[in-house]
XYZ file of C-alpha atoms in Angstrom:
120
model
C 80.389 -69.260 -66.410
C 79.871 -71.556 -63.666
C 77.284 -71.182 -60.350
C 78.615 -72.589 -57.205
C 75.006 -73.276 -54.631
C 76.848 -74.010 -50.651
C 74.585 -75.985 -48.355
C 74.993 -77.507 -44.314
C 75.342 -74.574 -42.601
C 73.354 -74.032 -39.867
C 74.250 -73.202 -35.507
C 76.156 -75.350 -33.462
C 77.535 -75.199 -29.918
C 81.304 -74.640 -29.406
C 82.841 -78.017 -29.584
C 81.159 -79.832 -32.643
C 81.138 -80.314 -35.974
C 79.090 -79.221 -39.938
C 80.408 -80.020 -43.092
C 79.843 -77.287 -45.938
C 79.518 -78.535 -49.765
C 79.185 -76.414 -52.601
C 77.515 -78.075 -55.777
C 78.746 -76.673 -59.339
C 76.921 -76.414 -62.477
C 79.119 -78.065 -64.238
C 81.900 -80.490 -64.429
C 84.921 -80.812 -64.504
C 86.500 -77.517 -63.843
C 88.885 -75.832 -66.427
C 89.971 -73.436 -63.228
C 93.257 -75.411 -61.231
C 92.683 -74.047 -57.935
C 89.115 -74.241 -55.832
C 88.423 -72.128 -51.878
C 86.608 -71.241 -49.176
C 86.379 -68.848 -47.584
C 84.197 -66.400 -44.610
C 83.177 -63.150 -43.341
C 82.088 -61.987 -40.104
C 79.835 -59.288 -39.709
C 82.227 -55.878 -40.167
C 85.236 -57.649 -41.245
C 87.063 -58.734 -44.623
C 87.138 -62.017 -46.317
C 89.444 -64.115 -45.786
C 90.270 -67.473 -47.085
C 89.863 -70.568 -45.157
C 91.140 -73.660 -47.042
C 91.921 -74.578 -51.368
C 93.297 -77.261 -52.855
C 93.955 -77.686 -56.662
C 93.763 -79.922 -59.234
C 96.476 -82.299 -57.765
C 94.745 -82.587 -54.595
C 97.154 -80.107 -52.730
C 95.687 -78.713 -49.826
C 96.322 -75.018 -47.936
C 94.459 -73.665 -44.269
C 94.705 -70.462 -43.095
C 97.022 -70.824 -39.425
C 93.596 -69.856 -37.618
C 91.815 -73.776 -38.941
C 94.985 -75.957 -39.571
C 93.920 -79.177 -37.553
C 90.003 -78.886 -37.243
C 89.187 -78.156 -40.674
C 89.811 -80.100 -43.955
C 88.607 -79.843 -47.131
C 88.305 -82.226 -49.955
C 86.492 -82.482 -53.250
C 84.571 -84.948 -55.803
C 84.156 -84.074 -59.113
C 81.580 -80.550 -59.364
C 81.771 -80.607 -55.869
C 83.769 -79.386 -52.838
C 83.773 -80.000 -49.332
C 84.416 -78.618 -45.383
C 84.608 -80.737 -42.826
C 84.570 -78.221 -39.910
C 85.417 -80.067 -36.520
C 86.264 -78.719 -32.784
C 84.305 -75.594 -33.799
C 84.843 -71.935 -31.964
C 82.592 -69.211 -31.523
C 85.156 -67.380 -33.968
C 84.746 -69.162 -36.364
C 81.255 -68.308 -36.974
C 80.820 -66.408 -40.288
C 79.368 -66.173 -43.762
C 81.277 -69.333 -45.869
C 81.784 -69.195 -49.629
C 83.069 -70.993 -51.781
C 84.814 -69.972 -54.782
C 86.002 -71.352 -58.231
C 87.809 -69.606 -61.066
C 91.613 -69.409 -59.834
C 92.885 -66.486 -61.829
C 96.337 -66.377 -60.309
C 97.991 -64.789 -57.081
C 98.204 -65.676 -53.631
C 95.720 -68.712 -53.341
C 93.832 -68.426 -50.362
C 93.448 -64.832 -51.440
C 89.936 -63.555 -52.565
C 90.993 -61.834 -55.824
C 92.232 -64.479 -56.759
C 89.162 -66.158 -57.594
C 86.373 -65.090 -60.015
C 83.307 -67.275 -59.328
C 81.839 -67.654 -56.300
C 79.045 -68.791 -54.597
C 75.907 -66.938 -51.961
C 76.431 -68.417 -48.622
C 75.978 -69.643 -46.054
C 75.854 -68.486 -42.283
C 78.385 -71.109 -40.172
C 76.669 -69.934 -36.489
C 79.128 -71.486 -33.118
C 77.870 -70.465 -29.885
């Protein structure tokens, strides 16, 4: 079992930046892929970005060109630039890829508790 802990969330004005971090309880990962997801109040959880073991990345169209996903050892990061009010959500990291679409929440089995990002 892997425990994930996100940090780095906060409140920022539109146009600002935040860097989220996700620390895992063990390394190295056996998961093929890790990802960042977000969920706004009243909305379904959606994929933001993922990165695989070869460093390949995918991004949701809504964040392309603004967000950058990266990882090192047991840590996952999300650099968020040019933030918009619509980016406001609780952000989660996930691992334990079980197959399926890479930005689909159901494709991951381990989740952190989330970190709140508010853009005004």
